[in-house]
Coordinates of C-alpha atoms in Angstrom, one line a residue:
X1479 CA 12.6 -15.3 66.8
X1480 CA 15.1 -16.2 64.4
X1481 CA 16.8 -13.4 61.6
X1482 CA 18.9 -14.2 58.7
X1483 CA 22.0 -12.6 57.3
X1484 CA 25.2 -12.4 55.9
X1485 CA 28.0 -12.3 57.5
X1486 CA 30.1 -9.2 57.4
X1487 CA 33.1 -10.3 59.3
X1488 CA 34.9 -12.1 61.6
X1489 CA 36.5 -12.0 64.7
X1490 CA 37.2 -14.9 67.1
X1491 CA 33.9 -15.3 68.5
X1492 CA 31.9 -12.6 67.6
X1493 CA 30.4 -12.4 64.0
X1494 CA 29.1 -8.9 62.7
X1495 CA 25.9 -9.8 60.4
X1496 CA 24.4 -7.8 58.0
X1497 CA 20.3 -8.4 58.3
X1498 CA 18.6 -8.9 54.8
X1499 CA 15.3 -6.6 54.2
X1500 CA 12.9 -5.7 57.3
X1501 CA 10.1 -7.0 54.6
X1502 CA 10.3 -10.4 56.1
X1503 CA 9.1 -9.2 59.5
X1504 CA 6.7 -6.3 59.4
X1505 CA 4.6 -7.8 61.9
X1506 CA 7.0 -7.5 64.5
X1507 CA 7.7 -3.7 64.3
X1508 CA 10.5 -4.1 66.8
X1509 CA 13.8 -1.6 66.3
X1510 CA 16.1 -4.3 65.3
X1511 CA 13.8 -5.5 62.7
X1512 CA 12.9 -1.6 61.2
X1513 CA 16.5 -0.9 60.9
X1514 CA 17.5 -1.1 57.1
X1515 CA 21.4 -2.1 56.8
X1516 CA 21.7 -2.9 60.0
X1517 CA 24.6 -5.0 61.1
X1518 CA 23.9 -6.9 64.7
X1519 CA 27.1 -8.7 66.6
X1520 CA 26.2 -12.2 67.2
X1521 CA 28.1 -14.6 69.1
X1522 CA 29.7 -17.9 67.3
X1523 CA 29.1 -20.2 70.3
X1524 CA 29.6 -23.5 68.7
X1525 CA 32.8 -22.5 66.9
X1526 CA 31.3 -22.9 62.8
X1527 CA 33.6 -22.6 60.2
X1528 CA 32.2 -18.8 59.2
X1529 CA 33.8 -16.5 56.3
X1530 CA 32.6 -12.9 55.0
X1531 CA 29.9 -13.8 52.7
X1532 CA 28.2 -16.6 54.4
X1533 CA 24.2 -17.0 54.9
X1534 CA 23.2 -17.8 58.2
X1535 CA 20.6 -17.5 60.8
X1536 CA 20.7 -16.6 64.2
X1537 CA 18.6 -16.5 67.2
X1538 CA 16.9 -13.7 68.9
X1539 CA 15.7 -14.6 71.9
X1540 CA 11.8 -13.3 72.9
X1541 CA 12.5 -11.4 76.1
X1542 CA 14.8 -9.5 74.6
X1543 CA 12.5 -8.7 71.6
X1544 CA 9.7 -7.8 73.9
X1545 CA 11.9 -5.7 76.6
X1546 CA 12.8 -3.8 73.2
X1547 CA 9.1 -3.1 72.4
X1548 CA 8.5 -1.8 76.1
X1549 CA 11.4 0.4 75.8
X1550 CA 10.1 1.5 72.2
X1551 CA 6.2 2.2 72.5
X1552 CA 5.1 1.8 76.4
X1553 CA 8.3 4.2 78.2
X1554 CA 7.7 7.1 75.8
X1555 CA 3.6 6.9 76.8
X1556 CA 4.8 6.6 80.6
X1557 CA 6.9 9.5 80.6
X1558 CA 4.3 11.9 78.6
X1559 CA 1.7 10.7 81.5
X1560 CA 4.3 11.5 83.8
X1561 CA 5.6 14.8 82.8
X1562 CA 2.0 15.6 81.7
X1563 CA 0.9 15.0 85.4
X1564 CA 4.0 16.8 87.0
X1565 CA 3.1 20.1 84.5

């Protein structure tokens, strides 16, 4: 999944981007994408030439989008079974 933003600031390798509006990715319903103002540190692997203000887009990759979902909708539904079973 990629995400667009602006960057925030920057230090060495790691960029802190500010996401743009969660309107682009309602289908998704994931926490980083519900967040409003949310700033994410990314990593500046290849070294770009990046300054506070800049557009860019980064990569999120899809395990980590879908782990996040699990941990979101399925553990809270887990536990309730679980505490509901213990009770």
């Amino acid at each position: 999944m990629y995400e667009s933003g602006v960057v925030q600031s920057v230090s060495g390798k790691v960029v802190q981007v500010k996401c743009g509006t969660p309107s682009s990715c309602h289908s998704c319903k994931s926490p980083l994408c519900s967040r409003k103002d949310r700033i994410i540190p990314a990593r500046n692997a290849n070294d770009f030439p990046l300054e506070p203000g800049d557009e860019v887009e980064f990569y999120i990759a899809p395990g980590k989008t879908i782990f996040e979902s699990f941990i979101v909708l399925m553990l809270p539904l887990f536990l309730f079974i679980l505490f509901f079973v213990a009770g």
